[in-house]
Coordinates of C-alpha atoms and ligand atoms in Angstrom, one line a residue:
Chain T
X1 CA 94.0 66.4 106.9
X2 CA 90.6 68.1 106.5
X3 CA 90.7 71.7 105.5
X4 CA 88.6 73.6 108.8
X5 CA 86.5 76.6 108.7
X6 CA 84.9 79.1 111.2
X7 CA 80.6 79.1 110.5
X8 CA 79.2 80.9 113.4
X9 CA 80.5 83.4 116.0
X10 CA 79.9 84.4 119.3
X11 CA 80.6 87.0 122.1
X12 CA 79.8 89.0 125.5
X13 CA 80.2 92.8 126.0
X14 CA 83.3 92.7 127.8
X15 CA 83.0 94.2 131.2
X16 CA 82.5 93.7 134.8
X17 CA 79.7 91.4 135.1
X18 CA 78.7 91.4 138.9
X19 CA 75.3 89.7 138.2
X20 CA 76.6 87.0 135.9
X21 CA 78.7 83.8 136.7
X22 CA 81.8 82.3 135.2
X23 CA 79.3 79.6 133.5
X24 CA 76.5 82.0 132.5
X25 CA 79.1 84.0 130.4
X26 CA 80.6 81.1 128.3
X27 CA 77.2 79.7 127.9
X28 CA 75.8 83.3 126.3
X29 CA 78.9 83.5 123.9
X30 CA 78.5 79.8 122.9
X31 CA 74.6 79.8 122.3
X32 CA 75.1 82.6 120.4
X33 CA 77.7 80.8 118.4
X34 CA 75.4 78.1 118.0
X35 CA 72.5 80.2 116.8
X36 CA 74.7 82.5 114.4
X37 CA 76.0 78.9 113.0
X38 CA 72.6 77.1 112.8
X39 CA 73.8 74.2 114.6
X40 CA 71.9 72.4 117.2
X41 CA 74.4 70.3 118.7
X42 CA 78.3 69.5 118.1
X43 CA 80.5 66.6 118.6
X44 CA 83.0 68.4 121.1
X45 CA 83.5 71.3 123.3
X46 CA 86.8 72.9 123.9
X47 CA 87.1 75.1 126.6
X48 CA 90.0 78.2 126.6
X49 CA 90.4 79.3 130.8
X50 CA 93.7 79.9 132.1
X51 CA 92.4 81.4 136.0
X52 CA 89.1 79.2 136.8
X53 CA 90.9 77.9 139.9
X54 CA 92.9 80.4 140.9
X55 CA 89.7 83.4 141.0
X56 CA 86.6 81.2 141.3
X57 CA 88.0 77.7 143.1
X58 CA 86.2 76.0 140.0
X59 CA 88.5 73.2 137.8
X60 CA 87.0 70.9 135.2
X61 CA 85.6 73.6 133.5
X62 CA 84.7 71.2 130.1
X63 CA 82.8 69.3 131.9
X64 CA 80.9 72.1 133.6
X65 CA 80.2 74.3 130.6
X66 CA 78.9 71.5 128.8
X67 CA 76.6 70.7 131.2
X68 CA 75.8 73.9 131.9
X69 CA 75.2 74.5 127.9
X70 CA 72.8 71.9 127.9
X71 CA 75.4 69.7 126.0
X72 CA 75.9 67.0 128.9
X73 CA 77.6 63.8 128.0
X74 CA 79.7 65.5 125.2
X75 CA 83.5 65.4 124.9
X76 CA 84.7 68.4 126.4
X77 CA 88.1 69.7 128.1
X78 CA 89.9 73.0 129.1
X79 CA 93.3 74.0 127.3
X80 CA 95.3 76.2 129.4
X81 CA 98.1 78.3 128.3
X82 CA 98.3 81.1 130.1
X83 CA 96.6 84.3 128.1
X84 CA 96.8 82.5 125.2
X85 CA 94.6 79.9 126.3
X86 CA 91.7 81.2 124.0
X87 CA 93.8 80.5 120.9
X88 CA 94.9 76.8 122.0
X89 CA 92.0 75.8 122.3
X90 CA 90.7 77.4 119.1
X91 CA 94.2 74.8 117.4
X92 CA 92.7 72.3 119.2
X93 CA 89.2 72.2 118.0
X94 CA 91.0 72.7 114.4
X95 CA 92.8 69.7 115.2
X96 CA 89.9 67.6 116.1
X97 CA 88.4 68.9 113.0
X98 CA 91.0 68.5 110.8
X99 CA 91.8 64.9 111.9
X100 CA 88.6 63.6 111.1
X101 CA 87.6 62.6 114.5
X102 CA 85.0 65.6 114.5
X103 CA 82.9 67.1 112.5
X104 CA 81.3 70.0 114.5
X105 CA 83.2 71.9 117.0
X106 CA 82.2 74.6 119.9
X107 CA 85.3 76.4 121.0
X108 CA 84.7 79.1 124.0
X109 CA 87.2 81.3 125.6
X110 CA 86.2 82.6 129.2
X111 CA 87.5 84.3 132.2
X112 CA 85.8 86.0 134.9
X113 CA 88.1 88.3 136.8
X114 CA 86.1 89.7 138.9
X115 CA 85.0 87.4 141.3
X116 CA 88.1 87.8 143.7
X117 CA 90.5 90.8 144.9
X118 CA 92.7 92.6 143.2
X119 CA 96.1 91.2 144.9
X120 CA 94.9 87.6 144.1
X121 CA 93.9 88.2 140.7
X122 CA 97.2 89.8 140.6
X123 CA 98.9 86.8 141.9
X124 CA 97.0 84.8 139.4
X125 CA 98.4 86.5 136.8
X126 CA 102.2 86.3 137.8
X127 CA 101.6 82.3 137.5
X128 CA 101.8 82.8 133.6
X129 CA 105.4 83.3 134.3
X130 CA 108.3 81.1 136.0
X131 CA 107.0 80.5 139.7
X132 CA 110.7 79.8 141.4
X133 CA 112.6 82.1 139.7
X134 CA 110.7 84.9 138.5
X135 CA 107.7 85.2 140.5
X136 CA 109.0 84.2 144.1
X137 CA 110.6 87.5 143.7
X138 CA 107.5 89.8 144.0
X139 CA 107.5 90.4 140.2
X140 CA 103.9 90.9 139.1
X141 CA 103.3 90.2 135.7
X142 CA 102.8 93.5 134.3
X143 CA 107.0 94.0 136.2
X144 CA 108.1 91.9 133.4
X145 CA 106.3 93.6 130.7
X146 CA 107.9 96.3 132.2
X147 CA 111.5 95.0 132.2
X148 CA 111.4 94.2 128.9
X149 CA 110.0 97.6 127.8
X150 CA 112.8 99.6 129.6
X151 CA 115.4 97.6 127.6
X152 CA 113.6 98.3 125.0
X153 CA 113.5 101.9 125.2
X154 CA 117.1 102.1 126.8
X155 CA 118.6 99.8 123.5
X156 CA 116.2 102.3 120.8
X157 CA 116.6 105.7 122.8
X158 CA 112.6 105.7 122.9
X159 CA 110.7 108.0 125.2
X160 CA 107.5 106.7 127.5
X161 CA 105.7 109.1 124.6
X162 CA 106.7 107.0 121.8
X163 CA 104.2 103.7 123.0
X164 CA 101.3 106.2 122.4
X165 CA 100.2 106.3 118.9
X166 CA 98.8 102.5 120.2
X167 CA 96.9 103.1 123.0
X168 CA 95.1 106.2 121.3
X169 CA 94.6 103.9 117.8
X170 CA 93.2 101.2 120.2
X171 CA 90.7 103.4 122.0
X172 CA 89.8 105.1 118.8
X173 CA 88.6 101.7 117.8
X174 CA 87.2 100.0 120.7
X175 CA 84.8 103.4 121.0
X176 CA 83.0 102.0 118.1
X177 CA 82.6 98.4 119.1
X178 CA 79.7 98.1 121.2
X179 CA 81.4 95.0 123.2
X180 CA 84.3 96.9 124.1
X181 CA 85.1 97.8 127.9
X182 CA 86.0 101.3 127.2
X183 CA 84.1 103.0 124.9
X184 CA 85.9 106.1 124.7
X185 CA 88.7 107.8 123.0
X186 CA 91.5 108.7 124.5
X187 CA 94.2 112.0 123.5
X188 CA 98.3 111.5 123.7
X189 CA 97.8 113.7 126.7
X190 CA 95.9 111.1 128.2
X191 CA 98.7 108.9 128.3
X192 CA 101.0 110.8 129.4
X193 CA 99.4 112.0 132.3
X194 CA 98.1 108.3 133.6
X195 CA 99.4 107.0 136.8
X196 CA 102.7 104.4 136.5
X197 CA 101.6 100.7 137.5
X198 CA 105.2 99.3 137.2
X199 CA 107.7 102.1 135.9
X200 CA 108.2 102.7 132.9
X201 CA 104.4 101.0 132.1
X202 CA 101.7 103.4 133.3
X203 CA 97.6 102.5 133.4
X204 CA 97.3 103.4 129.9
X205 CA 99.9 101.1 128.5
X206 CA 98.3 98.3 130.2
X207 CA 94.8 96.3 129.0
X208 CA 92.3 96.0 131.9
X209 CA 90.8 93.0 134.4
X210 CA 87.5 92.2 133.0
X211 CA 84.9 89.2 132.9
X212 CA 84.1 88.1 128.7
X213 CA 83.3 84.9 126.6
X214 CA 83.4 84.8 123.3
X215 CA 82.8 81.3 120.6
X216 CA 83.1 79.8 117.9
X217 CA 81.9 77.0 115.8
X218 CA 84.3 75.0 113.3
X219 CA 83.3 72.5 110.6
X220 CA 85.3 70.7 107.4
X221 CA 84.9 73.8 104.6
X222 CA 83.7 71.1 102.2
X223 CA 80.7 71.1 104.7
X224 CA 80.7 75.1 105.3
X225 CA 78.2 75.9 102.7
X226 CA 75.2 73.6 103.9
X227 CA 75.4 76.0 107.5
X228 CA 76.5 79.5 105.5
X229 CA 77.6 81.8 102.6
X230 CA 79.8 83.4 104.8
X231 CA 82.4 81.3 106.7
X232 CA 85.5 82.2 107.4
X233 CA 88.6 79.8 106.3
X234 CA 91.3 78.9 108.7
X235 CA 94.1 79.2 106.4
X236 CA 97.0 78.3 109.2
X237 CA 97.0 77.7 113.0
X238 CA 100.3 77.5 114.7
X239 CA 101.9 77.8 118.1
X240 CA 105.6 77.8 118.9
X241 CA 107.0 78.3 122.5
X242 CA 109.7 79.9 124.5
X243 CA 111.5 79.5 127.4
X244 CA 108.8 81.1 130.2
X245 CA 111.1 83.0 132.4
X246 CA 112.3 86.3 130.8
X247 CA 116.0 86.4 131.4
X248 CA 116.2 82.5 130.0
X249 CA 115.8 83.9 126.5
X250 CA 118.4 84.9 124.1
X251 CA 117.4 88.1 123.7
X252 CA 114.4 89.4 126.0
X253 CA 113.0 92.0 123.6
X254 CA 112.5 89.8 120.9
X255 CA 109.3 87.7 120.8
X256 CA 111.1 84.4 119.0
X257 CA 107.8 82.5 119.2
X258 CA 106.2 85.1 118.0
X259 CA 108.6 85.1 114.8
X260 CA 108.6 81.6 115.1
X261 CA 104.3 80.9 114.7
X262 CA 103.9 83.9 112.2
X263 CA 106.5 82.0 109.9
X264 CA 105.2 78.6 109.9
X265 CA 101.8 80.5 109.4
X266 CA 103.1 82.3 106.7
X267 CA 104.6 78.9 105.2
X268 CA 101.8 77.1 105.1
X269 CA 98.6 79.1 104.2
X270 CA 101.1 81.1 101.4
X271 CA 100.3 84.5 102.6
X272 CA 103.5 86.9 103.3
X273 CA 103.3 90.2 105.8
X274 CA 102.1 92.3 103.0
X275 CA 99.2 90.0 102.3
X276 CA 97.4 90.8 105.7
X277 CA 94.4 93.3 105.8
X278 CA 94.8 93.5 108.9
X279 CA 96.8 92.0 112.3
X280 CA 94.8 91.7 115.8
X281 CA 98.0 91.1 117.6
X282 CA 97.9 91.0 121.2
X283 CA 98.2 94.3 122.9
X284 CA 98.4 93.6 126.4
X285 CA 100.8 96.2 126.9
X286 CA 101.5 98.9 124.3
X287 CA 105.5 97.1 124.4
X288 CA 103.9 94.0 123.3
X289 CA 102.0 96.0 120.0
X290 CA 106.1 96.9 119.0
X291 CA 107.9 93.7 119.5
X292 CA 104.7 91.6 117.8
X293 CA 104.8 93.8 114.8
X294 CA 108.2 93.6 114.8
X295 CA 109.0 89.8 115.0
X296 CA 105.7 89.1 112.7
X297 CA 107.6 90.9 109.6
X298 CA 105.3 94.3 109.5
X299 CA 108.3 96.6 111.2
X300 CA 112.5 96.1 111.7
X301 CA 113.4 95.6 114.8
X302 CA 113.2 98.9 116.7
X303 CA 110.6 100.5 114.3
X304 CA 107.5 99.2 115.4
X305 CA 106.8 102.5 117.3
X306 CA 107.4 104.5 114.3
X307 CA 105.1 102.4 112.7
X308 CA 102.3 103.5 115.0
X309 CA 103.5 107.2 114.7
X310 CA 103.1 107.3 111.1
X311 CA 99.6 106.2 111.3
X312 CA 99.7 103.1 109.7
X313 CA 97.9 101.1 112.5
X314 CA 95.2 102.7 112.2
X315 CA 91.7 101.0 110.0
X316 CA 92.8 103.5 107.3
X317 CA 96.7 102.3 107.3
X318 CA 98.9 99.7 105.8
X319 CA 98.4 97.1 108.5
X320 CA 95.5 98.0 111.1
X321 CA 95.8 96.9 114.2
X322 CA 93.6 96.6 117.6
X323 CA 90.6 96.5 115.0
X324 CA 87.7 96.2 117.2
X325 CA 89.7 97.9 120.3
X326 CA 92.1 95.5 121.3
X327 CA 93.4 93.9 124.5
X328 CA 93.3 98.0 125.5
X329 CA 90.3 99.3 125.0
X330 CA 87.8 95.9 124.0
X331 CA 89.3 94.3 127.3
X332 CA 91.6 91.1 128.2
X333 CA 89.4 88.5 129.9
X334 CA 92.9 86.7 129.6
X335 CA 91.7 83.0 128.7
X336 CA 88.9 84.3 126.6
X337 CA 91.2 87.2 124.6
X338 CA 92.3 84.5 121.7
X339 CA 89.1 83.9 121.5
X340 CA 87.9 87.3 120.7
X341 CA 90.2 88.2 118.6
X342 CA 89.2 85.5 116.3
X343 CA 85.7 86.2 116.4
X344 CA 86.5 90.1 115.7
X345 CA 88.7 88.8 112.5
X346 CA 85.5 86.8 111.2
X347 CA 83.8 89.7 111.7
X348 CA 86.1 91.5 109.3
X349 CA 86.1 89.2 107.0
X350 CA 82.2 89.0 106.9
X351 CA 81.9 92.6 106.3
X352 CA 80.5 92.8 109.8
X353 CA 82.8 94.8 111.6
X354 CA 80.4 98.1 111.4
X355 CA 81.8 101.6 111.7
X356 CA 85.4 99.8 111.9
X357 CA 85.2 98.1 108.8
X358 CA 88.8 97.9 107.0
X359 CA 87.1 98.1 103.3
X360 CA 86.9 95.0 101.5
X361 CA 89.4 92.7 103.5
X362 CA 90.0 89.3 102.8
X363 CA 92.5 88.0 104.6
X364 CA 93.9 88.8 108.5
X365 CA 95.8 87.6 110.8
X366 CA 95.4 87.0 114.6
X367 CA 97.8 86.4 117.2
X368 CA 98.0 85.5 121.0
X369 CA 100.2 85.4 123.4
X370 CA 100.9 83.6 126.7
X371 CA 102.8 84.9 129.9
X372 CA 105.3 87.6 127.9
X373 CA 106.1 86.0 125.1
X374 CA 106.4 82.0 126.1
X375 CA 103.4 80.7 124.0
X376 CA 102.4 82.0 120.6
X377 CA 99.4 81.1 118.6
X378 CA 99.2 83.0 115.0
X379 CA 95.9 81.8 113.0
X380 CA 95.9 83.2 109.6
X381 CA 92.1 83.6 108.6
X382 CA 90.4 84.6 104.7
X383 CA 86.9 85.0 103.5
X384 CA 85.7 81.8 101.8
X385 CA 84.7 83.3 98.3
Chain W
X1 CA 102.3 75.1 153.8
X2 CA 104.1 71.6 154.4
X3 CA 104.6 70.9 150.6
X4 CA 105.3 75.0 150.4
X5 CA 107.8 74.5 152.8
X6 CA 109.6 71.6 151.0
X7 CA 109.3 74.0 147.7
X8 CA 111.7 76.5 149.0
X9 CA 114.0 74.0 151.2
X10 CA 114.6 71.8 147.9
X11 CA 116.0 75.2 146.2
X12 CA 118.0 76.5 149.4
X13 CA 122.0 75.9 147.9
X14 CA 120.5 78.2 144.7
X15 CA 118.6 80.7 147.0
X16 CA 121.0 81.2 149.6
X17 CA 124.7 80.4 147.6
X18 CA 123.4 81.4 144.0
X19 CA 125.1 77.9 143.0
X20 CA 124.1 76.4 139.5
X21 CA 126.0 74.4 137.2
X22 CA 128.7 73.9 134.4
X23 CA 127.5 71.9 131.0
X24 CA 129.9 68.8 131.0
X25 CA 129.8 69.1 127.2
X26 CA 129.7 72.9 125.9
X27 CA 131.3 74.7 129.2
X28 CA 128.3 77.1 129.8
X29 CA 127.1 78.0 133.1
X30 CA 123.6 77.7 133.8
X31 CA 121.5 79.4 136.1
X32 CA 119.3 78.7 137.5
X33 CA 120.2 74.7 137.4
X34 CA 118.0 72.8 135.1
X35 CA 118.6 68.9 134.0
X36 CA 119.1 69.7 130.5
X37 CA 121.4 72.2 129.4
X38 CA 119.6 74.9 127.7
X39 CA 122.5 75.9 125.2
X40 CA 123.3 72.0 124.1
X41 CA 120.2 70.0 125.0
X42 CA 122.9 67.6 126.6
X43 CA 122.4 66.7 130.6
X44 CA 123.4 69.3 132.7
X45 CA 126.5 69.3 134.5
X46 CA 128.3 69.1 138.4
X47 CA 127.5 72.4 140.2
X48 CA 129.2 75.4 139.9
X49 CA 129.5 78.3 142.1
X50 CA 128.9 81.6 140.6
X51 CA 130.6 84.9 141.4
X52 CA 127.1 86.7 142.6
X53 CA 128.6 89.8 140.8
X54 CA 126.8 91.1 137.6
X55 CA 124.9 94.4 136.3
X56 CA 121.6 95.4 135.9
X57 CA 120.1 94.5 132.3
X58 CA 116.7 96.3 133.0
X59 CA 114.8 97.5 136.1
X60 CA 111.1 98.3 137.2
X61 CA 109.4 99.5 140.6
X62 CA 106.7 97.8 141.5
X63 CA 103.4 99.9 143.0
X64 CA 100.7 97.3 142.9
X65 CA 102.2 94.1 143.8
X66 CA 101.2 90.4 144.4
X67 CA 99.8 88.8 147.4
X68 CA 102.5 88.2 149.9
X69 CA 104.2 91.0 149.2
X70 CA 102.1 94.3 149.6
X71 CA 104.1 95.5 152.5
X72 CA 106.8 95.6 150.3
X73 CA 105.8 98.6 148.1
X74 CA 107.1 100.2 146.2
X75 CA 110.4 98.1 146.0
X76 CA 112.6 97.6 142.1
X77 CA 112.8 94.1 141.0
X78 CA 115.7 94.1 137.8
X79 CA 117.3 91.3 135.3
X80 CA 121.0 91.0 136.4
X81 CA 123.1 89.8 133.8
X82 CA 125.7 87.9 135.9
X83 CA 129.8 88.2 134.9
X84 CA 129.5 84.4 134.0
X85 CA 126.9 85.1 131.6
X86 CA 123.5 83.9 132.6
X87 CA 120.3 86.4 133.4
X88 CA 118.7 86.2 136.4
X89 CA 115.6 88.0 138.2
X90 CA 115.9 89.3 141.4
X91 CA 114.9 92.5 143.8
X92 CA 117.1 95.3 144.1
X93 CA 118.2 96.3 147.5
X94 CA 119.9 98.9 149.6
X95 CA 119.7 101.4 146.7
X96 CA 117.2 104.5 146.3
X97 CA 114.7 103.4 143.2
X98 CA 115.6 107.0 141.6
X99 CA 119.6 106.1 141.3
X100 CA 119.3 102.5 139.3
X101 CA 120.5 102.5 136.2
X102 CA 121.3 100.1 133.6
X103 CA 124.7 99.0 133.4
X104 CA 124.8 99.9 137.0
X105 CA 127.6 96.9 138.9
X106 CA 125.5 95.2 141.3
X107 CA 126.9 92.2 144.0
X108 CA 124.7 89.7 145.7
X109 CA 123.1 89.1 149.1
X110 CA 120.7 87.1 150.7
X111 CA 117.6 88.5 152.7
X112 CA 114.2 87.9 152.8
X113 CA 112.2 87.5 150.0
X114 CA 108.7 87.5 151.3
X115 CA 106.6 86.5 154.7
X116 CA 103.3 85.5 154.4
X117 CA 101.5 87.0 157.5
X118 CA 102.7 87.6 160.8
X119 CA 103.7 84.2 161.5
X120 CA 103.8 82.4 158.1
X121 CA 106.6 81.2 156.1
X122 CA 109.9 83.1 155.5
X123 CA 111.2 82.9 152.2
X124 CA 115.0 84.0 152.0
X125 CA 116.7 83.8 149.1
X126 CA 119.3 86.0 146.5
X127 CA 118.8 90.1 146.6
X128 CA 121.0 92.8 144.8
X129 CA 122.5 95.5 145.7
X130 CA 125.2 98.1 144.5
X131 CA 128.5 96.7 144.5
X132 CA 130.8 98.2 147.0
X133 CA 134.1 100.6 145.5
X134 CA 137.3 98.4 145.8
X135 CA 140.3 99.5 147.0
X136 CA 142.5 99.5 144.4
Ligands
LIG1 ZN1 125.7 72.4 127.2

C-alpha cells in the first residue's frame, strides 16, 4: 500500500446560497482545490452527498459534477453515509490512492439544503436513522440526539447549562473564520435563553441547515513534493459502524464506533490521545462534542463537559476543538461536513488557519459521524516535514 | 403509495402485536425481529410474543417535526426498555409531556402512528402509555 497525502484544498463560505446551484458549489470548492494543488486534471472524482435526491430530485451526482467540472469521461461516483458522507469518500479516494489504481484524486463534499422546505429537509434528515423502527414514529433526527442527551444528563446529574462551554468555544472560533455561517460570538446567557427544538436540545445546541462544498486533492507522498512544500500526510483513515437505530446499541450514550475508528487510528499512524494538537470532532449537537471526546480517549466517561468547563477546548487548551467554528458555528452542509473538517485540519497544519492558529501544530485529528453515532470515520492527519 | 402500502402491511404482527422473536441458540429476545440474532450472530429464532410492558429509558418532545406528522406537535416520542430486555422507540401517549419521567412504568397500545393527508395512508402501529395501578 502507497502511503497518501493531502496537496491542495478547497472550500465555499458556508451559507445560504440562493443564487448558486447544488453543481456550482462543488465545482467552486473543487477548482479551487485544483488550483491550490497545481493540478490540471486527476484520475478520479469521488463525490461525498448524502441528500441530493431527497432536496434537489438529482442522483448520479459523480457523473454530474464531473461533467459539470469540466472533467467529463473520468471515473467518478457518490459515497453516501449519512453526515458522514464527506469523510467516506475522503477513505475512498485514499483507497484508490493507496492501491495504486490512482495516482491523482479530487474528493468533494456537497450539500445544498436549501433548495426545499424545512419539513422535507427535516424528513431528509430522519433517513440517517432506522426508517421502520425509529423514524416511522415521528422522531426527527435531532429527537434522537435528544434522547440520548437526556440519558445522558439523567445517568451524570448534568444540567442543560453544563453543554455550554461548547457552543460558546465554537462560536468564538467560527467568528474568526471567514467561511463560517455565523460569524459571531455567542455568551452562556445566549444559550440558555434559545428556544428548545426537541427538549432537552435547544437551537443553540444544534448546528444549522446550510448549502457548502469543500475539496481536496490526494496524491502518493513520494509524489507530494513535485505539487508542494506543504502537504499534509494522511497518517490513518478508518471507519467502524454501529447498529443505526438507537435503542439497538449496548449502551446508547456511548459512541462505540467512535471508540472503535479512533483506536484503529491510533494503532496504526502510532499517535495516542495526548499526541493530538488538536480534534475537529463532529459537533452536531453539543451531546455529540461530550460522548466524542469521551469515547476518543480525551475525557472519562461522564467528563467530557467538564472538559469544556475548564477551558481546555478552547485554541489555547490541551485539546482544541471546533477549530475553525465547527458543525455549530462554521455550518453542517451534512454530506459536505467531513469534508470541511479535513480541509480546516490542513489548514492547521499549513500554518494557515489565521487568527485561530493553534501555535505550531503538527498533528490533528478529525472525526465524522453518520446518523447518531452509526458510521464513524476518524482520519489522523501531520504536517509532512 | 402501493409499495408504501406493502411496507407497513409486511410489519403488521410487530406493529399491531409487538411480536419479535426468541434466539434458538442464546435464549435472547429480539425486538424488533431481524434474521440474525444481534447478540450471537446465529439465525434468529421462532417468534415470540412480548409482554408490551416496559419503562421509559429516555424521553424528548418534539416541536419541529417531520413531514407527515406536523399536526402532531408537540407530542414525546421515548426509548422503552421492555421487561424482556430489548429497547424499543416509540411515541408516548395519553400522558401530559410535563409528568414523564424516566423510570416511569409504561404498557402498550396500538393507535395511529401518522396519516399522510386527508385521505392518504394510515399508519397504526405500537404507542405507550402509563401503565394502569393494579389491584393488588
Ligand atoms: Zn442468539
Amino acid at each position: 500500500m502507497r502511503d497518501v497525502s493531502i496537496i491542495g484544498i478547497g472550500q465555499t463560505p458556508v451559507g445560504e446560497h440562493w443564487d448558486t446551484g447544488l453543481r456550482q458549489l462543488a465545482y467552486h470548492a473543487l477548482r479551487d482545490a485544483m488550483i491550490d494543488a497545481g493540478v490540471e486534471r486527476v484520475d478520479a472524482l469521488y463525490v461525498g452527498n448524502m441528500l441530493s435526491g431527497e432536496i434537489s430530485a438529482q442522483a448520479h451526482l459523480g457523473a454530474l459534477i464531473a461533467d459539470f467540472a469540466g472533467m467529463r469521461g473520468i471515473e467518478a461516483v457518490k459515497i453516501e453515509a449519512a453526515c458522514a458522507s464527506g469523510a467516506a469518500a475522503v477513505r475512498q479516494g485514499l483507497i484508490g490512492v493507496a492501491s495504486g489504481m490512482q495516482d491523482v484524486v479530487a474528493v468533494v463534499g456537497v450539500e445544498k439544503m436549501t433548495d426545499n422546505i424545512g419539513s422535507k429537509v427535516t424528513a431528509g434528515l430522519a433517513e440517517a436513522a432506522d426508517a421502520d423502527y425509529e423514524t416511522v414514529h415521528g422522531i426527527s433526527f435531532v429527537g434522537l440526539n435528544a434522547l440520548v442527551m437526556r440519558r445522558y444528563m439523567y445517568e451524570y446529574g448534568l444540567k442543560h447549562e453544563d453543554f455550554a462551554a461548547f457552543s460558546v468555544n465554537a462560536h468564538a472560533n467560527g467568528a474568526k473564520n471567514p467561511n463560517a455561517m455565523f460569524r459571531s460570538p455567542i455568551t452562556e446567557k445566549t444559550f440558555l435563553n434559545a428556544g428548545m427544538v426537541a427538549d432537552p436540545i435547544s437551537l443553540f445546541d444544534a448546528s444549522p441547515m446550510c448549502d457548502g462544498a469543500a475539496a481536496v486533492i490526494l496524491c502518493p507522498t513520494e509524489l507530494a513534493k513535485q505539487f508542494t512544500d506543504n502537504s499534509v500526510r494522511i497518517a490513518a483513515s478508518t471507519i467502524a459502524t454501529d447498529s443505526v437505530a438507537i435503542h439497538d446499541r449496548k449502551n446508547p450514550i456511548w459512541l462505540q464506533a467512535a471508540e472503535d475508528s479512533a483506536r484503529q487510528a491510533y494503532k496504526l499512524s502510532g499517535y495516542k490521545p495526548e499526541d493530538m494538537d488538536f480534534f475537529e470532532l463532529h459537533d452536531a449537537f453539543t451531546i455529540m462534542s461530550a460522548l466524542s471526546l469521551e469515547a476518543c480517549g480525551f475525557a472519562e466517561p461522564g467528563q467530557g463537559t467538564r472538559l469544556a468547563k475548564e477551558g481546555e477546548i478552547t485554541l489555547g487548551g490541551k485539546i482544541p476543538i471546533s477549530t475553525m467554528g465547527g458543525l455549530k458555528s462554521r455550518g453542517h452542509p451534512v454530506g459536505a461536513t467531513g469534508v470541511y473538517q479535513i480541509v480546516e485540519s490542513v489548514l492547521q497544519l499549513r500554518g494557515d488557519a489565521g487568527e485561530n492558529q493553534i501555535p505550531n501544530a503538527r498533528v490533528g485529528m478529525a472525526q465524522n459521524i453518520g446518523g447518531s453515532g452509526a458510521t464513524i470515520v476518524t482520519h489522523i492527519l501531520e504536517r509532512n516535514e | 403509495m402501493t409499495i408504501e402500502i406493502a411496507r407497513h402491511w409486511r410489519l403488521k404482527s410487530q406493529r399491531y402485536g409487538l411480536v419479535g422473536e426468541e434466539c434458538p441458540v442464546c435464549g435472547g429476545k429480539i425486538f424488533p425481529p431481524r434474521d440474525v440474532c444481534p447478540h450471537c450472530a446465529e439465525e434468529a429464532g421462532p417468534a415470540y410474543q412480548f409482554s408490551g410492558k416496559g419503562e421509559v429509558y429516555s424521553h424528548t418532545t418534539i416541536f419541529n417535526a417531520p413531514e407527515g406528522f406536523e399536526d402532531q406537535v408537540p407530542y414525546t416520542v421515548a426509548l422503552v426498555k421492555l421487561e424482556e430486555g430489548p429497547m424499543i422507540t416509540a411515541q408516548l401517549t395519553d400522558v401530559d409531556t410535563d409528568d414523564v419521567e424516566i423510570g416511569m412504568p409504561v404498557e402498550m397500545v396500538t393507535r395511529k402512528l401518522s396519516q399522510q393527508g386527508d385521505e392518504g395512508l394510515i399508519v397504526y402501529g405500537y404507542k405507550f402509555r402509563p401503565q394502569l395501578a393494579t389491584a393488588a
